[in-house]
C-alpha positions in Angstrom: 85.7 117.1 131.0 86.9 116.8 127.6 85.1 113.4 125.7 87.2 111.1 124.1 86.9 108.4 121.3 88.3 104.9 121.2 88.5 102.9 118.0 88.4 99.4 118.5 89.7 97.4 115.4 89.0 93.6 116.1 88.1 93.5 112.7 90.1 96.5 111.0 88.8 99.7 109.8 88.0 101.3 106.9 86.9 104.9 105.6 83.3 103.7 105.6 83.7 101.9 108.5 84.6 104.5 111.0 81.9 106.7 109.8 79.6 104.2 110.2 81.1 103.8 114.1 80.3 107.4 114.7 77.2 107.3 113.0 75.7 104.3 115.0 77.4 106.3 118.1 75.2 109.4 117.6 76.6 111.4 115.0 73.4 113.0 113.4 73.7 112.0 109.6 72.0 115.5 108.9 74.6 117.3 110.3 77.2 115.6 108.4 75.8 115.7 105.3 75.6 119.4 105.9 79.3 119.5 106.5 80.5 117.6 103.7 78.5 119.6 101.4 80.8 122.9 101.7 83.2 121.0 100.0 83.3 121.8 96.6 82.1 119.0 94.7 78.9 117.6 94.0 78.1 114.5 92.5 77.6 112.2 95.6 75.2 111.3 98.4 75.1 109.7 101.7 72.8 107.3 103.5 73.1 105.2 106.9 71.7 102.0 106.8 71.4 99.5 109.7 72.5 96.0 109.4 73.7 92.9 111.1 77.4 91.2 110.9 77.4 88.1 112.6 74.8 88.8 114.6 75.7 92.0 115.9 74.0 95.2 114.9 75.5 98.4 113.1 75.4 100.9 110.8 76.8 100.8 107.3 77.3 104.0 105.4 76.4 104.2 101.4 78.3 106.6 99.8 77.4 106.9 96.5 79.6 109.2 93.7 79.5 109.7 89.9 82.1 108.0 88.8 85.1 109.9 86.5 88.4 109.4 85.4 90.0 112.6 87.6 92.9 111.6 89.0 93.3 114.5 92.4 96.6 115.3 93.5 97.4 116.1 97.1 97.6 119.9 96.2 94.4 119.3 94.4 92.3 118.0 97.8 94.3 120.1 100.2 92.6 123.3 98.3 89.5 121.6 98.1 89.6 121.1 101.9 90.9 124.9 102.3 88.3 126.0 100.1 85.1 124.3 101.8 85.6 126.9 105.2 85.3 123.9 108.0 85.6 124.2 111.3 89.1 124.6 112.3 89.1 121.1 114.0 87.5 119.0 111.1 89.8 120.8 108.6 93.3 119.9 110.8 92.3 116.5 111.2 91.3 115.9 107.5 94.2 117.6 106.4 96.2 115.7 108.9 94.9 112.6 107.3 95.6 113.5 103.9 99.1 114.0 104.8 99.9 111.1 106.4 98.7 109.5 103.0 100.3 111.7 101.0 103.7 111.2 102.7 103.2 107.2 102.5 102.2 107.3 99.0 105.0 109.2 98.2 107.3 107.0 100.3 106.5 104.0 98.1 106.4 106.0 94.6 109.7 107.4 95.6 108.6 111.2 94.8 107.6 114.1 97.0 104.2 114.1 99.0 102.9 117.3 96.9 103.5 115.3 93.7 101.7 112.5 94.6 98.6 111.2 93.0 95.7 109.7 94.6 94.2 107.0 93.3 91.7 105.2 94.9 91.8 107.8 98.2 91.4 110.6 95.4 88.0 109.3 94.5 85.2 111.3 96.0 83.8 108.5 97.9 87.0 108.4 100.1 87.2 111.9 100.2 83.6 112.0 101.7 84.6 109.0 103.9 87.4 111.0 105.3 86.3 114.2 105.9 82.9 112.7 107.1 84.4 110.8 110.0 86.4 114.4 110.8 82.8 116.1 110.6 81.0 113.0 112.5 83.9 113.5 115.3 83.1 117.5 115.5 79.6 116.8 115.8 79.6 114.6 118.8 82.4 116.6 120.2 85.5 114.8 120.1 88.4 116.2 121.7 90.7 113.2 121.6 91.0 109.8 119.7 92.4 106.7 120.9 92.7 103.4 119.4 93.4 99.8 119.6 95.5 97.6 117.5 94.6 97.0 114.4 94.2 93.8 113.0 94.7 93.1 108.8 93.9 90.3 107.0 96.1 88.1 104.1 95.8 87.3 100.7 95.6 89.7 97.8 93.6 92.7 97.1 92.6 94.5 93.9 93.8 98.4 93.4 94.4 100.6 90.6 98.2 99.3 90.0 96.7 95.8 89.9 96.7 93.0 92.1 98.6 93.8 96.0 99.1 91.5 99.0 97.2 91.8 101.7 97.3 94.5 103.6 98.2 96.4 100.7 101.7 98.3 100.8 100.2 101.9 101.6 98.2 100.9 104.8 101.5 99.1 105.9 103.4 102.0 105.5 100.7 104.3 107.0 100.5 101.7 110.0 104.7 102.0 110.4 105.3 102.5 114.1 101.3 101.9 115.0 100.6 98.0 116.9 99.0 95.9 114.6 98.4 92.2 114.0 97.5 89.6 111.3 94.0 87.5 111.0 94.0 84.2 108.7 91.0 85.9 107.0 91.5 86.6 102.9 89.4 89.7 103.5 91.0 93.5 103.2 90.4 93.9 106.8 92.3 97.6 107.3 92.4 100.0 103.5 94.5 102.4 103.4 92.2 104.9 104.5 91.2 103.7 107.8 94.6 103.3 108.4 95.3 106.9 107.5 92.6 108.0 109.7 94.1 106.2 113.2 97.6 106.9 112.7 96.7 110.5 111.4 94.8 110.8 114.5 94.7 108.4 117.6 97.2 107.3 120.2 97.0 103.9 120.7 96.5 101.9 123.9 93.8 99.9 125.3 90.4 101.9 126.2 91.2 104.8 128.0 89.7 105.7 131.5 86.5 107.0 130.5 82.9 107.0 131.8 81.2 105.5 129.1 78.8 107.9 127.0 78.2 105.9 123.8 79.1 103.2 121.8 78.6 102.5 118.2 79.9 99.9 115.6 80.2 100.8 112.1 80.1 97.8 109.7 82.3 97.0 106.6 80.8 95.9 103.1 82.3 92.2 103.8 80.4 89.9 105.6 82.8 87.1 106.0 81.6 83.6 108.0 83.1 83.5 112.0 83.6 87.0 112.2 81.4 90.5 112.7 83.0 92.5 110.4 82.9 95.9 112.3 84.6 98.9 114.0 83.6 99.1 117.1 83.4 102.9 119.1 83.5 104.0 122.3 82.7 107.4 123.7 83.1 108.7 126.9 84.3 111.7 129.4 87.8 111.9 130.7 89.2 114.2 133.2 90.1 117.6 131.8 93.8 118.8 131.6 93.0 122.2 133.4 92.9 119.7 136.3 95.9 117.5 137.9 93.4 114.9 138.3 93.9 111.0 136.9 93.2 112.2 133.6 95.5 114.7 131.6 95.4 116.0 128.3 96.3 112.9 126.0 99.4 113.8 123.8 102.4 111.8 121.9 106.1 112.1 122.5 107.4 111.6 119.0 111.4 110.8 119.3 114.3 110.0 117.1 118.2 109.2 118.1 120.2 110.8 115.1 124.6 110.6 115.4 125.0 112.4 112.2 123.7 115.8 113.0 125.4 118.9 113.4 124.5 121.1 116.2 122.9 123.7 113.9 120.9 120.9 112.0 119.4 119.8 115.8 118.5 123.5 116.6 116.8 123.9 113.4 115.0 121.0 113.6 113.7 122.1 116.9 112.7 125.5 115.1 110.7 123.7 112.2 109.0 121.3 114.7 107.8 123.9 116.5 106.8 126.3 113.9 104.7 122.8 112.1 102.8 123.1 115.2 104.3 120.6 118.1 103.6 121.8 121.9 107.3 121.3 122.4 110.4 120.0 121.0 114.0 119.9 122.4 117.2 117.8 122.3 119.1 115.4 125.0 122.7 113.7 124.2 122.8 110.2 124.5 125.6 107.7 123.7 124.7 104.9 121.3 126.3 101.6 120.6 130.1 101.3 120.4 130.1 104.6 122.5 129.2 107.0 119.3 127.9 110.1 121.6 124.4 111.3 119.7 121.3 112.5 120.3 117.9 112.4 120.2 115.2 114.6 119.3 112.0 114.8 121.0 108.5 116.4 120.0 105.4 116.6 122.0 102.6 116.5 119.8 98.9 116.4 119.5 97.7 113.5 117.9 96.2 114.9 115.0 99.3 116.6 113.9 101.1 113.2 114.2 101.6 112.7 110.4 102.8 116.3 109.6 104.9 116.5 112.6 106.8 113.2 111.9 107.5 113.4 108.3 109.1 117.5 109.8 111.3 115.1 112.2 112.4 112.8 109.8 112.9 115.1 106.7 115.1 117.6 109.2 117.1 115.2 110.5 117.4 112.4 108.1 116.6 109.7 110.5 115.3 106.6 109.4 112.5 105.8 111.6 110.1 107.5 114.4 109.0 106.2 117.5 106.0 107.3 119.7 104.4 107.1 123.0 101.1 108.2 124.5 102.1 110.4 127.9 99.3 112.5 129.7 100.3 116.2 130.2 98.5 118.5 133.4 99.4 121.9 132.4 98.6 125.1 134.5 96.9 127.9 133.1 99.3 130.8 131.7 97.9 134.1 130.5 99.7 137.1 128.9 99.9 140.3 129.8 101.8 143.3 128.5 104.3 145.3 131.2 106.1 148.4 130.6 110.1 149.4 130.9 111.1 152.6 130.0 108.0 153.2 128.0 108.7 149.8 126.0 106.3 147.4 126.0 107.3 143.7 127.2 105.2 140.3 127.1 105.1 138.9 129.9 103.4 134.8 130.9 101.4 134.9 134.9 100.6 131.7 135.9 99.6 131.1 140.0 102.5 132.7 141.9 104.9 133.6 138.8 105.2 136.3 136.1 107.9 135.1 133.1 109.0 137.6 130.8 109.1 137.1 127.4 112.9 136.9 126.4 112.9 138.5 123.2 110.7 141.5 124.1 113.6 141.9 127.1 116.1 141.4 124.8 115.0 143.8 122.3 114.4 146.1 125.0 118.1 145.7 126.7 119.3 146.9 123.1 116.9 149.8 122.8 117.9 151.1 126.2 121.6 149.8 127.1 120.2 148.4 130.1 121.2 144.7 131.0 119.2 141.8 130.3 119.1 140.7 133.6 117.6 144.5 134.7 115.3 144.6 131.9 113.5 141.3 133.0 113.4 142.2 136.5 112.0 146.2 136.2 109.5 144.6 133.7 108.5 141.8 136.3 108.1 144.8 139.2 106.3 147.0 136.4 103.7 144.1 135.6 103.0 143.2 139.6 103.0 147.2 140.5 100.4 147.4 137.9 97.8 144.6 138.6 98.5 144.3 142.6 94.7 144.0 143.0 94.1 142.2 140.5 97.2 139.1 140.8 95.5 136.9 137.9 95.0 138.9 134.5 92.7 137.1 132.1 93.1 139.4 129.0 94.1 136.2 127.2 93.9 132.8 127.8 97.0 130.9 126.5 97.4 127.0 127.6 101.0 127.0 125.5 102.7 130.1 125.2 105.9 131.2 124.0 109.3 129.2 124.6 107.7 128.0 128.1 106.2 125.0 126.7 106.1 121.7 128.4 
């Protein structure tokens, strides 16, 4: 079994609401604080307070930080996160959120993401909200993040650049491609920080099939009449991806149509996506309007990497938009081993009933020995089977997504 969290954004989402909901659902504040203290920055404190919003009980997390005029860049924050030596999943999720923020701000201010200056989001309290949310997810052992459609307010909001329309431009940019709707409430229900958290980490839809283990409510600062300003979270167990049952591993397929890219450009885009962490990437031929031949570039992605993979897809293809679809994957267990051909090593991937030779290794051996490639492949498979006839499934290294045998 794996553990999933579903954010119900019926009154929007902000960074403090996200952290508060996870604490309300059982994340230990002391453990979260311990991870946050690894960040190379001081002058802050964090505390949780039980509150009521429209009669509903929740938790409000207060992050207090010393005021400073420092404006941090994306590179500065990335350095802070790397220096903190956080658990891998905490670091990856935090960087996915900051990546999404940098891309959105860069598009709005027409500058490269690495040159973006964070104002509100670069403040210590916002950094604590983001990294704290990722730390709380880890404390609770959350494997996948899901999210409902996101509610937004109306009117105007005050920002570093002055008064802005509500929802703020950065919020809408971050929610591009995400389901959202407006409420006639003059409150900033969804902030850029909150939008970045769900756009970077979650795939969207109704409450997924799960056995509910815990729920919680994170409170926003405002307390408008007639509506509980709360973010609800539901945590539960779902079937693990290693079983071909009702609940597979939740992934997202990103796609875009392009009609002006060369074959070389598309091949480079696929390699760049795989290098950026895609579980798989491929291209299909399509026919667009007016009979134009074109291609669709597909990316199979972990929700935690959506921001960076969407940006690679956009930058490498020049597309004007990316769409996403939530999918379930049931991956068979595959393991890596090594066979020998003419005393040269050849890596193989082994799954129940199948041995597959790594093409690059086989091609290298074919060049060195002068043997035909097909013969090298056949000899490598036979070599492994002869060495492991008493042990049909080696266990040297478990690898659910090996090499070029992707899905």
